[in-house]
mmCIF file of C-alpha atoms in Angstrom:
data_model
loop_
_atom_site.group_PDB
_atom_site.id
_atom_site.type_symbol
_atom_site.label_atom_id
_atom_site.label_comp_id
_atom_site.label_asym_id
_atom_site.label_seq_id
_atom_site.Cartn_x
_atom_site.Cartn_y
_atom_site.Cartn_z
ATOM 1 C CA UNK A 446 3.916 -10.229 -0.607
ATOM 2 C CA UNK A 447 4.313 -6.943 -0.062
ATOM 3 C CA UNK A 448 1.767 -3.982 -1.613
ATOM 4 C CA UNK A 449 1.924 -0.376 -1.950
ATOM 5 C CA UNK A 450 -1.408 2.165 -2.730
ATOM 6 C CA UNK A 451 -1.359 4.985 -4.157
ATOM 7 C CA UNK A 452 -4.674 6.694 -4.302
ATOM 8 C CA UNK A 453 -4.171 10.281 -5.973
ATOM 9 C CA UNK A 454 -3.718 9.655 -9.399
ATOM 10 C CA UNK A 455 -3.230 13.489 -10.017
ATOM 11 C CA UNK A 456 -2.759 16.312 -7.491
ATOM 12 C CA UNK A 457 -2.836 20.553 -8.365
ATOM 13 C CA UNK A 458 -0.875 21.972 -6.006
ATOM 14 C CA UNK A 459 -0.286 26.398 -6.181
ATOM 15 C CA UNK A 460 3.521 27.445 -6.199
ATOM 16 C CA UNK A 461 4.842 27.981 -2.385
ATOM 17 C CA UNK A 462 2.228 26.127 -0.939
ATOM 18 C CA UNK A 463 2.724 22.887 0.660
ATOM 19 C CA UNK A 464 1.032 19.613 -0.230
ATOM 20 C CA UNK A 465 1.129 16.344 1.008
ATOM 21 C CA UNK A 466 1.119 12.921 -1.720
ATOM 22 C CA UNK A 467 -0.455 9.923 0.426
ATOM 23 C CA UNK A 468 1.386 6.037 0.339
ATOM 24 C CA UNK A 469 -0.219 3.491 2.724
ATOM 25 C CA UNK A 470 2.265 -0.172 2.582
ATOM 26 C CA UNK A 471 1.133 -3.360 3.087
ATOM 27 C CA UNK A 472 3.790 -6.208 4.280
ATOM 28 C CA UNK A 473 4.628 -9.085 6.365
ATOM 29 C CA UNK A 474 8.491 -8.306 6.807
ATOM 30 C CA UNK A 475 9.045 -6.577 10.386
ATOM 31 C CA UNK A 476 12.117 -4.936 8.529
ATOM 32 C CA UNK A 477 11.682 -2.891 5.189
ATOM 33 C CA UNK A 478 12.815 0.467 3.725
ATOM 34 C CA UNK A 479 10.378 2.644 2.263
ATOM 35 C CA UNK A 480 11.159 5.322 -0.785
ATOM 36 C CA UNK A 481 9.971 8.146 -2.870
ATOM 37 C CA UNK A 482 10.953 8.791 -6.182
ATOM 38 C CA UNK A 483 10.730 11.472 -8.614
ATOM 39 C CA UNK A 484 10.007 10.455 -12.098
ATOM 40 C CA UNK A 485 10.075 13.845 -14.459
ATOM 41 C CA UNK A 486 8.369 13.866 -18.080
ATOM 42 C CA UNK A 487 12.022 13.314 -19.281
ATOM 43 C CA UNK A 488 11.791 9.668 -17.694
ATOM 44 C CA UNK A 489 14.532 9.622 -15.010
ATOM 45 C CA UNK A 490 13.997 8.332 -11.865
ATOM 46 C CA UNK A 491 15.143 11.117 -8.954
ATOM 47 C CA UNK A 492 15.124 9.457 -5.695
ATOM 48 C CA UNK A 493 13.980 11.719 -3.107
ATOM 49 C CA UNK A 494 13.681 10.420 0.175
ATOM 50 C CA UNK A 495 14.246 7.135 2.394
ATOM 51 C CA UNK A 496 12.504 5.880 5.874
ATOM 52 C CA UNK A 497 13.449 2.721 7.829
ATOM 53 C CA UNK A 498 10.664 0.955 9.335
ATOM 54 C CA UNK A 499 12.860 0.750 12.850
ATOM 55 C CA UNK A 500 13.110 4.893 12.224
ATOM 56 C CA UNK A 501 11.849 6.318 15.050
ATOM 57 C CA UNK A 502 11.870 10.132 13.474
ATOM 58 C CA UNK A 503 10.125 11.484 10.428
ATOM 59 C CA UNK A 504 12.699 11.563 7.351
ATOM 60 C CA UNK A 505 13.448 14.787 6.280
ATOM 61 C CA UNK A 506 15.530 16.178 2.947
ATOM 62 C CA UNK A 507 15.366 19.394 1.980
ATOM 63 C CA UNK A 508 11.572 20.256 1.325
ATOM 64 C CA UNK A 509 11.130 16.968 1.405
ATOM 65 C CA UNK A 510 9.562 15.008 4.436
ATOM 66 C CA UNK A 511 7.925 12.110 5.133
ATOM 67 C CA UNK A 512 4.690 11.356 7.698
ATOM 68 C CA UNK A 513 5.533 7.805 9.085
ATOM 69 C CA UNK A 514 2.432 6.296 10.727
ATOM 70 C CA UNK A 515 3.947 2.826 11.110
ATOM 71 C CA UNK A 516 0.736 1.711 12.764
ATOM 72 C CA UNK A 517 -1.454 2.858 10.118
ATOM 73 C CA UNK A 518 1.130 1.549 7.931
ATOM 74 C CA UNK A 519 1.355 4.893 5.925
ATOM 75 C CA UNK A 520 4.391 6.801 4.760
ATOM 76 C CA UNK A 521 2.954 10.174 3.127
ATOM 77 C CA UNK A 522 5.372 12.551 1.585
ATOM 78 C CA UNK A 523 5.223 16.186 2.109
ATOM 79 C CA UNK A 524 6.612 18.887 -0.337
ATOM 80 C CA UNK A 525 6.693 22.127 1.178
ATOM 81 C CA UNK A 526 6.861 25.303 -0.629
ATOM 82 C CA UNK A 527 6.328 23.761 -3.870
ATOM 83 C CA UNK A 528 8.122 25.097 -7.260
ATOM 84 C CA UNK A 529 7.269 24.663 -10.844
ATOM 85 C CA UNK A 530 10.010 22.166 -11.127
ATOM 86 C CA UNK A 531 8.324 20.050 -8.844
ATOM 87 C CA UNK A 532 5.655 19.306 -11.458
ATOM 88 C CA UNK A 533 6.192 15.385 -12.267
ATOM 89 C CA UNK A 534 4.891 11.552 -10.772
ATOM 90 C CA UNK A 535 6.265 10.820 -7.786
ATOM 91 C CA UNK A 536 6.050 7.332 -7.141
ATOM 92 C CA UNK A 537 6.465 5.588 -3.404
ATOM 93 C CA UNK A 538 7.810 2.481 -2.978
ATOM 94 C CA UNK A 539 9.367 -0.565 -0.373
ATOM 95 C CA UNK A 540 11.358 -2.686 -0.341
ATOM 96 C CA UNK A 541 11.903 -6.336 2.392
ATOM 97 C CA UNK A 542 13.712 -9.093 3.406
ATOM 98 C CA UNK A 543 13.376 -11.147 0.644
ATOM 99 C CA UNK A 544 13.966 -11.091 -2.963
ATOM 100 C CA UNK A 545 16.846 -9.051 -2.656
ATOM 101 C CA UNK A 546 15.795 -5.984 -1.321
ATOM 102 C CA UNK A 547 13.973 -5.338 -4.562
ATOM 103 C CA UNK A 548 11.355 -2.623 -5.024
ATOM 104 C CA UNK A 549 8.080 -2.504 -5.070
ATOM 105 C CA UNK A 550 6.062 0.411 -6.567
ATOM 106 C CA UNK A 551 2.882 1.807 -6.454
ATOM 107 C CA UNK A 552 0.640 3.485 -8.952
ATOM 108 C CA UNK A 553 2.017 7.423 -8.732
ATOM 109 C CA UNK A 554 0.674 10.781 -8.090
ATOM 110 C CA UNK A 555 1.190 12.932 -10.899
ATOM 111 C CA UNK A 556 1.721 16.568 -9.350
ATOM 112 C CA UNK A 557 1.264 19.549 -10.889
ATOM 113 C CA UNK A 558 1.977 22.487 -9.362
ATOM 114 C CA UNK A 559 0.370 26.015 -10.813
ATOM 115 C CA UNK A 560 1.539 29.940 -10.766
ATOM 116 C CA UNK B 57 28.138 10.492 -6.051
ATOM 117 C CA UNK B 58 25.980 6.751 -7.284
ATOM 118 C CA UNK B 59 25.485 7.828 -10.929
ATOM 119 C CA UNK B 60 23.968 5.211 -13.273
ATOM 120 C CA UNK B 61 24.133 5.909 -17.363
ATOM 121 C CA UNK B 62 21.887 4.145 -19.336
ATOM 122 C CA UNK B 63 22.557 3.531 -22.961
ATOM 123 C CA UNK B 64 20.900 4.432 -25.443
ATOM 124 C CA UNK B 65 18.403 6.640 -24.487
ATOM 125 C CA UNK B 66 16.229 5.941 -27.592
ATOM 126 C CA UNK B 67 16.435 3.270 -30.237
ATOM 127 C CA UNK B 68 14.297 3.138 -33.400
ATOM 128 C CA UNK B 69 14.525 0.106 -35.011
ATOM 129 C CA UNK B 70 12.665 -2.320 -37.165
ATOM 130 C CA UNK B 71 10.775 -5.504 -36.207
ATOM 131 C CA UNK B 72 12.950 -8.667 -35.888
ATOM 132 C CA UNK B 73 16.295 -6.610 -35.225
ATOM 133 C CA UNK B 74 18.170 -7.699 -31.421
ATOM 134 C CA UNK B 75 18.737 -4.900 -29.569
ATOM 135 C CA UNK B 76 21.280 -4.330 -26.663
ATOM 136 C CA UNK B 77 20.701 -1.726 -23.466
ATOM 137 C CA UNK B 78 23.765 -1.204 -21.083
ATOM 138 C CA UNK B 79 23.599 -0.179 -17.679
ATOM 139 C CA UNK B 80 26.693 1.333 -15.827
ATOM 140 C CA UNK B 81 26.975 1.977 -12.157
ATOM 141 C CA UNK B 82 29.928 5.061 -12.631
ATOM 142 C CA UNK B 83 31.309 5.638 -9.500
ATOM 143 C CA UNK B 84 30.262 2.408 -7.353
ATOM 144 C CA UNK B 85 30.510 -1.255 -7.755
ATOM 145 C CA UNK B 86 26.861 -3.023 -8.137
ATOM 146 C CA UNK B 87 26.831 -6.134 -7.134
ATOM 147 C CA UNK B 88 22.645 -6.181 -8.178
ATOM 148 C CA UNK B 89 20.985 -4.411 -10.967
ATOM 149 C CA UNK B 90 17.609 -4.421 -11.585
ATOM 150 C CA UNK B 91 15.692 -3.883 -14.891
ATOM 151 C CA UNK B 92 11.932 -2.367 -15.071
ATOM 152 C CA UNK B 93 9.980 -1.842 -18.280
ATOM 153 C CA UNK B 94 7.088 1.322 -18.191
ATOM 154 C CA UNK B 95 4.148 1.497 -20.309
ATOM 155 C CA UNK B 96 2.969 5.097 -20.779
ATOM 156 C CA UNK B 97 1.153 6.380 -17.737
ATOM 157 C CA UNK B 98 1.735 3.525 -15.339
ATOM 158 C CA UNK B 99 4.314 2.399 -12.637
ATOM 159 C CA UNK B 100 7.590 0.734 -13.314
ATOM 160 C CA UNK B 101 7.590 -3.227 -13.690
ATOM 161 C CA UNK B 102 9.971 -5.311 -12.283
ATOM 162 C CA UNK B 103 11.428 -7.628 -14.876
ATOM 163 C CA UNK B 104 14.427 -9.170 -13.583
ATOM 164 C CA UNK B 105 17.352 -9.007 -10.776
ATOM 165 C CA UNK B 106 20.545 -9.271 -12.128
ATOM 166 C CA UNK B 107 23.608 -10.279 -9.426
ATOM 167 C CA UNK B 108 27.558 -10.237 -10.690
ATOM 168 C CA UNK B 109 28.270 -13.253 -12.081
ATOM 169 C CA UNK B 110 25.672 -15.369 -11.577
ATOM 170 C CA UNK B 111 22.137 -15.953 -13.889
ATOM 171 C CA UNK B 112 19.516 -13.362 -13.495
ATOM 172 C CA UNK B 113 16.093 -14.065 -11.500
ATOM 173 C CA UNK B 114 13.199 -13.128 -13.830
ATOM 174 C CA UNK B 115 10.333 -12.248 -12.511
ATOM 175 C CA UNK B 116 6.572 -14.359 -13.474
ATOM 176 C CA UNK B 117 5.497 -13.927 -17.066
ATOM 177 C CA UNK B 118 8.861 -12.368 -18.555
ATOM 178 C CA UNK B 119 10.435 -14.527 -21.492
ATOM 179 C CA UNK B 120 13.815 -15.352 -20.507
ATOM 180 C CA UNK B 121 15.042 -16.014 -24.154
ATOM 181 C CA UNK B 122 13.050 -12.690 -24.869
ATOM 182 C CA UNK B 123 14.949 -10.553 -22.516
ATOM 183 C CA UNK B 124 18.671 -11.892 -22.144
ATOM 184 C CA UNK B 125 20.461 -10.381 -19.198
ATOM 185 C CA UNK B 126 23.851 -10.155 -18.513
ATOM 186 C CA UNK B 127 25.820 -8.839 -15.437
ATOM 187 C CA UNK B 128 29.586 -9.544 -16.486
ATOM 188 C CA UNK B 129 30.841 -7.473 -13.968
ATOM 189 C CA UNK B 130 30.289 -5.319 -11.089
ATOM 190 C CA UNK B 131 29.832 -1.944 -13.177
ATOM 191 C CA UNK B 132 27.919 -3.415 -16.055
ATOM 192 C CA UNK B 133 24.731 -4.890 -16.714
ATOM 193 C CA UNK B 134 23.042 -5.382 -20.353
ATOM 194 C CA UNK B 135 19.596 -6.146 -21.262
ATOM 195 C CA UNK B 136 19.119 -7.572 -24.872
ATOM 196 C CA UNK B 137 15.859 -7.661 -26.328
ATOM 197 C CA UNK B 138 16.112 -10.501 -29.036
ATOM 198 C CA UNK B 139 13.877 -10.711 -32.502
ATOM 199 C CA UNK B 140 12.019 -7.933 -31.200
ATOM 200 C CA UNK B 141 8.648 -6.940 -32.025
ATOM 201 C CA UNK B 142 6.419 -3.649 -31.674
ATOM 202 C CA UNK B 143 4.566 -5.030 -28.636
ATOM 203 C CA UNK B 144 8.393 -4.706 -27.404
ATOM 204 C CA UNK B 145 8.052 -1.162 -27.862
ATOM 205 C CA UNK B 146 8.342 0.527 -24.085
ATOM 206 C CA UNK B 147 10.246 2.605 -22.099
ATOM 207 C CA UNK B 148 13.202 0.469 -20.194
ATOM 208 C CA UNK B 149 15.104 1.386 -17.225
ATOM 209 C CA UNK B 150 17.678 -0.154 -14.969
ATOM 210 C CA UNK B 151 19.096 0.570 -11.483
ATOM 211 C CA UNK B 152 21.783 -0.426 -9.811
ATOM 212 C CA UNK B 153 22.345 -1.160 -5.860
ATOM 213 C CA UNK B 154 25.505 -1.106 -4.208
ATOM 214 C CA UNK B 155 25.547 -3.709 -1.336
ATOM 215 C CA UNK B 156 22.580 -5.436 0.253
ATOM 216 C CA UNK B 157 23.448 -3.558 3.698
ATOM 217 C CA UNK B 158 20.562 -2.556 6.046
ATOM 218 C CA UNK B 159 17.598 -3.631 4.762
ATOM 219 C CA UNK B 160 15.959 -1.228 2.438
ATOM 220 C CA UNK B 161 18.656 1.241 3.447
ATOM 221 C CA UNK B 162 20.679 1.539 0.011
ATOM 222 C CA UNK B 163 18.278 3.197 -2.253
ATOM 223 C CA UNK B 164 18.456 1.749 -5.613
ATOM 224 C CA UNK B 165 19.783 4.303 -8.057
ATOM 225 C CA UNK B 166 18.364 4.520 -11.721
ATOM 226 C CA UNK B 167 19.729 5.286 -14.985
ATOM 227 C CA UNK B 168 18.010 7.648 -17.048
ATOM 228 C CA UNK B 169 16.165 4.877 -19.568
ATOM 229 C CA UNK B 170 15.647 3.748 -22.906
ATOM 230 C CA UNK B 171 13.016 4.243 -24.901
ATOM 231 C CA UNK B 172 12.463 1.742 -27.592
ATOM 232 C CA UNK B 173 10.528 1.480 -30.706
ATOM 233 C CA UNK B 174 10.192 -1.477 -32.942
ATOM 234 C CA UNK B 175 8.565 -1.001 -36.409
#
């Protein structure tokens, strides 16, 4: 079974500054894909950002980029030089072997980010 | 590129009424689709897997005859909620994937939802 923890249920963040939404993963599979996603007050799901567990390099997109720890089993996302539009939950998620490849979520981190 | 439309976005209807969601993958074949329902303030549940042409895999605790899936081919997927009921009333979403491939490395892409009210 595979788990993902989310423990920020809400972050403030100020406008240009950077700020960094924590995932830790818990899974049996030695090969999985872990994602972040963008979910605005409108209800779409934006997906932001992808990292292979056989990655050897941080993922990066944009001001997007993730911290891969694979031996602390982590996979924290970091938004630098935040903008109003960023305001929204961002949820992180994985996905195996089996079943699929489907996803697993965690709770979210509802950002907001402030003038 | 790997646009999903959901449709509708909102439906108002009253208790006891069937109601149909479709899912499109626009400019990719999806050979799986998955559906999530969202209760306000909390993370997306997994309800069922849909693959082309073959019966969907529904996930523990969701009524099959409920929630009546349908992936006739590979740009469409519908979810039909049948005789629903307010405690049917949620926010719906579905995603699409293109090919298995690496593992975890096709992102699943999401439509934009449905948000559904029974009276």
């Amino acid at each position: 079974a595979q788990k993902i923890t989310q423990t920020q249920p809400g972050m403030f963040v100020q406008e240009k500054e950077a700020v960094t939404l924590d995932c830790t993963y818990d899974t049996s599979d030695q090969s999985y894909g872990l994602f972040w996603y963008k979910q605005p007050s409108s209800g779409e799901m934006i997906f932001l950002i992808y990292q292979g567990s056989y990655d050897e390099q941080n993922a990066t997109e944009g001001r997007y980029s993730l911290n891969f720890q694979k031996a602390r089993k982590s996979t924290n996302l970091v938004i630098s030089a935040s903008q109003l539009g960023d305001s929204a939950m961002y949820f992180c998620a994985m996905s195996g072997t089996g079943g699929g490849n489907k996803l697993t979520f965690g709770t979210g981190t509802q950002l907001k980010v402030e003038l | 590129g790997a646009v999903v439309s959901q449709h509708p976005s909102w439906v108002i209807c009253k208790s006891g009424t069937s109601v149909k969601i479709e899912c499109r993958s626009l400019d990719f074949q999806a050979t799986t689709m998955f559906w999530y329902r969202q209760f306000p303030k909390q993370s997306l549940m997994l309800m069922a897997t849909s693959n082309e042409g073959s019966k969907a895999t529904y996930e523990q605790g969701v009524e099959k005859d409920k929630f009546l899936i349908n992936h006739a081919s590979l740009t469409l997927s519908t979810l039909t909620v049948t005789s629903a009921h307010p405690e049917d009333s949620s926010f719906y979403i579905c995603s699409a994937r293109a090919r298995p491939g690496l593992i975890g490395g096709q992102p699943q892409h999401f439509g934009d939802g449905t948000r559904l009210s029974i009276l």
